[in-house]
PDB file of C-alpha atoms in Angstrom:
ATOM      1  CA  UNK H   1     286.621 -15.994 114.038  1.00 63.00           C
ATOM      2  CA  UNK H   2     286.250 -19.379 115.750  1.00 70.00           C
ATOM      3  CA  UNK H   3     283.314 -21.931 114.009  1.00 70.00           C
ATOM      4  CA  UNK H   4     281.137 -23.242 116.544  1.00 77.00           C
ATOM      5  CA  UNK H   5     277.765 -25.518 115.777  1.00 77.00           C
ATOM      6  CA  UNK H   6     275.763 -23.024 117.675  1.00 78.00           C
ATOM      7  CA  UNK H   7     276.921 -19.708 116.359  1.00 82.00           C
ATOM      8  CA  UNK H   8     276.095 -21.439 112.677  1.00 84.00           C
ATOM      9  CA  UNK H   9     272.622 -22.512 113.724  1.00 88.00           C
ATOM     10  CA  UNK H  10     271.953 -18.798 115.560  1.00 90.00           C
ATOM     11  CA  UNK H  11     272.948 -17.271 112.628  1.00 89.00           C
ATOM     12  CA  UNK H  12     270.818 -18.656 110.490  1.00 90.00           C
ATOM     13  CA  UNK H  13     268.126 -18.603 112.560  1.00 92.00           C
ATOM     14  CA  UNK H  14     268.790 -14.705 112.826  1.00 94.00           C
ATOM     15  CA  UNK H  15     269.123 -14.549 108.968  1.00 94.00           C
ATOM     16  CA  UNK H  16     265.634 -16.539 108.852  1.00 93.00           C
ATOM     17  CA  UNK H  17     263.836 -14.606 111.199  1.00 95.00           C
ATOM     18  CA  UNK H  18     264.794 -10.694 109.845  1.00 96.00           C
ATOM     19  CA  UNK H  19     264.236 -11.687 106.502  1.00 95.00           C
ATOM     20  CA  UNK H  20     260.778 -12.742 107.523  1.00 95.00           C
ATOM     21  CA  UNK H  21     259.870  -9.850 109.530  1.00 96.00           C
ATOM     22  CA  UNK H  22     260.968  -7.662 106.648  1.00 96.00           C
ATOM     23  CA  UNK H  23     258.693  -9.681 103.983  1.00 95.00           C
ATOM     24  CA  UNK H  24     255.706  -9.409 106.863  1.00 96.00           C
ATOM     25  CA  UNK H  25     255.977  -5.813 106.206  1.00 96.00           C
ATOM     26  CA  UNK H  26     256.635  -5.138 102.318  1.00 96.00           C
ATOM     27  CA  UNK H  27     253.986  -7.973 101.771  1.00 96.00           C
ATOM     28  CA  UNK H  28     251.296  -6.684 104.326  1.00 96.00           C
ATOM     29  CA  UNK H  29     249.993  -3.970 101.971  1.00 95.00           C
ATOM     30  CA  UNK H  30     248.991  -7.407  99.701  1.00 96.00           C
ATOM     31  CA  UNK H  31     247.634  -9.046 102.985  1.00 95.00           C
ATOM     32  CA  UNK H  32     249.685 -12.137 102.708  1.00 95.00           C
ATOM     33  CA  UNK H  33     252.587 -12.863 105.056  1.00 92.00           C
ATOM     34  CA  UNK H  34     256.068 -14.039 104.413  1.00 91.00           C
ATOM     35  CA  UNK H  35     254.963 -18.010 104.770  1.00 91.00           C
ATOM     36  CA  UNK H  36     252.015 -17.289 102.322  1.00 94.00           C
ATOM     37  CA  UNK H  37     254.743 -16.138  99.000  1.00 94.00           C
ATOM     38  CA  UNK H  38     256.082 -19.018  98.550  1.00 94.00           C
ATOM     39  CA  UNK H  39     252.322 -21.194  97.185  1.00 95.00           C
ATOM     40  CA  UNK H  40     251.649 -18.290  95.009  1.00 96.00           C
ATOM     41  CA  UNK H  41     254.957 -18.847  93.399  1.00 96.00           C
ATOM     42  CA  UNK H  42     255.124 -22.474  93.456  1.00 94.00           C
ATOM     43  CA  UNK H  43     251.503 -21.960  91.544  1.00 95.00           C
ATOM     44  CA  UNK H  44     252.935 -18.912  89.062  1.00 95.00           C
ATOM     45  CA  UNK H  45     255.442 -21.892  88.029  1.00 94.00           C
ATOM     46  CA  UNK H  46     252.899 -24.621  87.277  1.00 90.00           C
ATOM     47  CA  UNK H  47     249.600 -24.237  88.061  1.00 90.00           C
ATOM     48  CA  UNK H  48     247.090 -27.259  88.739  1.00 91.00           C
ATOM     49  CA  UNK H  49     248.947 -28.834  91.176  1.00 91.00           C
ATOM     50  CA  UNK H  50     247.236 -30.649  94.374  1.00 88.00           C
ATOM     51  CA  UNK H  51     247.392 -29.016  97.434  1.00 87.00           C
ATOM     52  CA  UNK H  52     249.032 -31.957  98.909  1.00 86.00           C
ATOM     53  CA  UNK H  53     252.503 -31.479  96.290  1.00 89.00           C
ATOM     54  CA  UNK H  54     252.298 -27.666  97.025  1.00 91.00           C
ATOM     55  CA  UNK H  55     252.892 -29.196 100.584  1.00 89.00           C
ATOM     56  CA  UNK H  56     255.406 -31.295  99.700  1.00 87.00           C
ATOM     57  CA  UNK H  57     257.256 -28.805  97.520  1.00 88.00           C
ATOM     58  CA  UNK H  58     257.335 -25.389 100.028  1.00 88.00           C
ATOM     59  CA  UNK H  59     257.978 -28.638 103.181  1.00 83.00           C
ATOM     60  CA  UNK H  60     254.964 -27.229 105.339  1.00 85.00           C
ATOM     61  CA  UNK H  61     252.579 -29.947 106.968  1.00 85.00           C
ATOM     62  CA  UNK H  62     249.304 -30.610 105.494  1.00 87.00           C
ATOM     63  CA  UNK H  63     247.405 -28.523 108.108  1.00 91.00           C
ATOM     64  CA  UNK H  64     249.593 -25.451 107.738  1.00 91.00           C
ATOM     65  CA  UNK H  65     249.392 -25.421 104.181  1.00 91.00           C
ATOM     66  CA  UNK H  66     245.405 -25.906 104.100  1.00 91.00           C
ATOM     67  CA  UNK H  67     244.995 -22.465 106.274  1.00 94.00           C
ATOM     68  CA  UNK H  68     247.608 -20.976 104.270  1.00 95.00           C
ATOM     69  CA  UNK H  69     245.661 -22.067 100.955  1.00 94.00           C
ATOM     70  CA  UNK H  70     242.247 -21.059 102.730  1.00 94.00           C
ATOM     71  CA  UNK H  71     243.474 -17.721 103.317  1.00 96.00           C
ATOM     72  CA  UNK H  72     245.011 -17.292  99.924  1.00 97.00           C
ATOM     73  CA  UNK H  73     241.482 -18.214  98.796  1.00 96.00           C
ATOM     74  CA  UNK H  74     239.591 -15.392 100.916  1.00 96.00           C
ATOM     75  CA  UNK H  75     242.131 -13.375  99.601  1.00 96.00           C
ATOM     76  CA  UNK H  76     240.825 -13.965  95.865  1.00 97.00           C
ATOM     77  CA  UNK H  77     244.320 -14.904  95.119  1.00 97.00           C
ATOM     78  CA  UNK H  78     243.746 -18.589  94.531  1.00 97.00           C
ATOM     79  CA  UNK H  79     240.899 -20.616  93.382  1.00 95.00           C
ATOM     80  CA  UNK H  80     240.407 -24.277  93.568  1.00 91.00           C
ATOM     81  CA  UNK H  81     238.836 -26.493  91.034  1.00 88.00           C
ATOM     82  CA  UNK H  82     238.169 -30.151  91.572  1.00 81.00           C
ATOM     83  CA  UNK H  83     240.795 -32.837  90.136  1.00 74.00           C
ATOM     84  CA  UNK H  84     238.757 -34.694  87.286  1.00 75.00           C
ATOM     85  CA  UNK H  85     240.273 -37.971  88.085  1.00 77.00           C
ATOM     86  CA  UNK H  86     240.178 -37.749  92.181  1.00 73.00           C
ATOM     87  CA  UNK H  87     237.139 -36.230  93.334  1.00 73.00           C
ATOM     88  CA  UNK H  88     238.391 -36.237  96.441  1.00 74.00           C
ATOM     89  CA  UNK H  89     241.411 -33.818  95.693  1.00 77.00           C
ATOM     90  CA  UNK H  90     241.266 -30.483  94.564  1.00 84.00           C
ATOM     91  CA  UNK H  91     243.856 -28.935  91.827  1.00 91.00           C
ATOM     92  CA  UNK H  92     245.012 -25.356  92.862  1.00 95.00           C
ATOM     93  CA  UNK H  93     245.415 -22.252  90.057  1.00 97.00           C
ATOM     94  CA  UNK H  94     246.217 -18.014  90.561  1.00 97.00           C
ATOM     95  CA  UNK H  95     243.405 -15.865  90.219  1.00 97.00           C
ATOM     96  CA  UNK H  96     243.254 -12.796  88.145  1.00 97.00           C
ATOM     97  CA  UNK H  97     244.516 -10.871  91.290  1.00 97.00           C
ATOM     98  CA  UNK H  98     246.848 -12.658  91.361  1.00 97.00           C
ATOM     99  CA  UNK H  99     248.734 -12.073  88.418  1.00 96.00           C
ATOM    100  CA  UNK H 100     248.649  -8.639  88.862  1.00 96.00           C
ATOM    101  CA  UNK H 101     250.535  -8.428  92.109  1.00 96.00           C
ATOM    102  CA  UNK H 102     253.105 -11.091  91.304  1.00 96.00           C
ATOM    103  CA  UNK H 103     255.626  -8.630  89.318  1.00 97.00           C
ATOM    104  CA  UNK H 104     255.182  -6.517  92.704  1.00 96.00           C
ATOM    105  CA  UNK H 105     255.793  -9.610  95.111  1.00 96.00           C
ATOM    106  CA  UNK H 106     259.162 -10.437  93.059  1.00 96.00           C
ATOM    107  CA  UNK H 107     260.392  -6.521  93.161  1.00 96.00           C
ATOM    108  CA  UNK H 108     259.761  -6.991  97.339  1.00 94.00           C
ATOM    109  CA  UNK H 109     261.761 -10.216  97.179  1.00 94.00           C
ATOM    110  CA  UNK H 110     264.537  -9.220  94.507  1.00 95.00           C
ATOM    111  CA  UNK H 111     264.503  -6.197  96.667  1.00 96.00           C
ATOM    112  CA  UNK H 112     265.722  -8.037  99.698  1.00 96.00           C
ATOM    113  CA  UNK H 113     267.865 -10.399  97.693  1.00 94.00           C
ATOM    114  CA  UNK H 114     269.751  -7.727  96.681  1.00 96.00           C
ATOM    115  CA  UNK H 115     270.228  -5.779  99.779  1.00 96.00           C
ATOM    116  CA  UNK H 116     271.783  -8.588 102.174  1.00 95.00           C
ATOM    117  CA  UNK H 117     273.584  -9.556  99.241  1.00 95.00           C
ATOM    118  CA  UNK H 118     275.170  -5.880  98.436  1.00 96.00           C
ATOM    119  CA  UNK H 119     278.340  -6.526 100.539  1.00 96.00           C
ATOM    120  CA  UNK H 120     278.979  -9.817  98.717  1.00 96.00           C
ATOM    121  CA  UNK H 121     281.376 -10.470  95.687  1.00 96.00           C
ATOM    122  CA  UNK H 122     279.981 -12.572  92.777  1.00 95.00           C
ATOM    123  CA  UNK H 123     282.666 -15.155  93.925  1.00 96.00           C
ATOM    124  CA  UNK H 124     280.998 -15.075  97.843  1.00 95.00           C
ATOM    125  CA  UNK H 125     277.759 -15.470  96.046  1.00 94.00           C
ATOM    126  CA  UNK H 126     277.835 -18.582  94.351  1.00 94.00           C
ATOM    127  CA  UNK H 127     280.137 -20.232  97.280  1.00 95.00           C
ATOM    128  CA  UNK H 128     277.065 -18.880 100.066  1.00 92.00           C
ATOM    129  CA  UNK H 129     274.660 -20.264  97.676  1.00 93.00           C
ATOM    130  CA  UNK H 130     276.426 -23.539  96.891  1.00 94.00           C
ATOM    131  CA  UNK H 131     277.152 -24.349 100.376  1.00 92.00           C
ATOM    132  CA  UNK H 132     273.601 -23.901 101.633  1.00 90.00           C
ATOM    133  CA  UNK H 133     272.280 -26.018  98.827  1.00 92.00           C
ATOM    134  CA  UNK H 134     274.469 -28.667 101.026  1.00 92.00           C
ATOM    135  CA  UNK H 135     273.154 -27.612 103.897  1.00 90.00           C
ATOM    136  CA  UNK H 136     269.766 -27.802 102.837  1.00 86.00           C
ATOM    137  CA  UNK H 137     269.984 -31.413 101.344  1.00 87.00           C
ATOM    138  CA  UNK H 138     271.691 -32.561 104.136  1.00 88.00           C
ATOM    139  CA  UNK H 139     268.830 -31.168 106.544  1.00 84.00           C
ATOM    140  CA  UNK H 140     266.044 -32.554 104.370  1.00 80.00           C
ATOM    141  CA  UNK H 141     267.395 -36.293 105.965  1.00 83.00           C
ATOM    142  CA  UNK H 142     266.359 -34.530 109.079  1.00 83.00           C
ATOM    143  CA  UNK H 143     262.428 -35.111 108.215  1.00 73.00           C
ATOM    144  CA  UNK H 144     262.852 -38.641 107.359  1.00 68.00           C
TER     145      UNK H 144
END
């Protein structure tokens, strides 16, 4: 098979997009979508953080993670508490909710992790994984 720039960039964009659809679906019964997973884990790993490093961290925009955040909050999966030494910022931690859905969430995800990885030796693995970590540091110069 001949490489081309634009069969690489379709691909993934392919890879991106059924992978989403299929978290839309297996997460819908928790009313969260497949951009909403990732705060609730970045919170599960240290919770406390501002909204603005949870922003940072996932790489949404400010906006899209306050509506994400706002929705996670209707959802009674997050609660905010105000950030004793900025009163201006708020400091983000799981709710009681929460916790109880996040062994669930991980299944769903180790789920899908496992299935578009079934065809794949060990070996194809860790070179897949190792050559989009380059391809993902190299596109992070793309923001600056």
């Amino acid at each position: 098979m001949k490489y081309t720039t634009m069969d690489f960039i379709k691909l993934n964009n392919k890879i991106y997009r059924n992978t989403q659809m299929y978290l839309d679906k297996v997460l819908k019964k928790y009313q969260i979508s497949s951009g909403a997973y990732p705060y609730l884990f970045m919170l599960e790993k240290g919770e406390g953080i501002s909204q603005n490093k949870i922003s940072k961290e996932i790489g949404h925009d400010k906006a899209m993670s306050a509506r994400t955040i706002t929705k996670l909050i209707k959802l009674g999966y997050v609660y905010k508490k105000g950030d004793d030494r900025d009163n201006r910022a708020y400091r983000l931690y799981l709710t009681e909710k929460a916790r109880e859905v996040m062994p669930q969430i991980h299944k769903e995800i180790g789920i899908l992790g496992a299935f578009i990885t079934e065809d794949l030796s060990e070996e194809e693995k860790i070179i897949t994984t190792k050559a989009l970590s380059k391809i993902f540091d190299k596109t992070r110069q793309l923001k600056e």
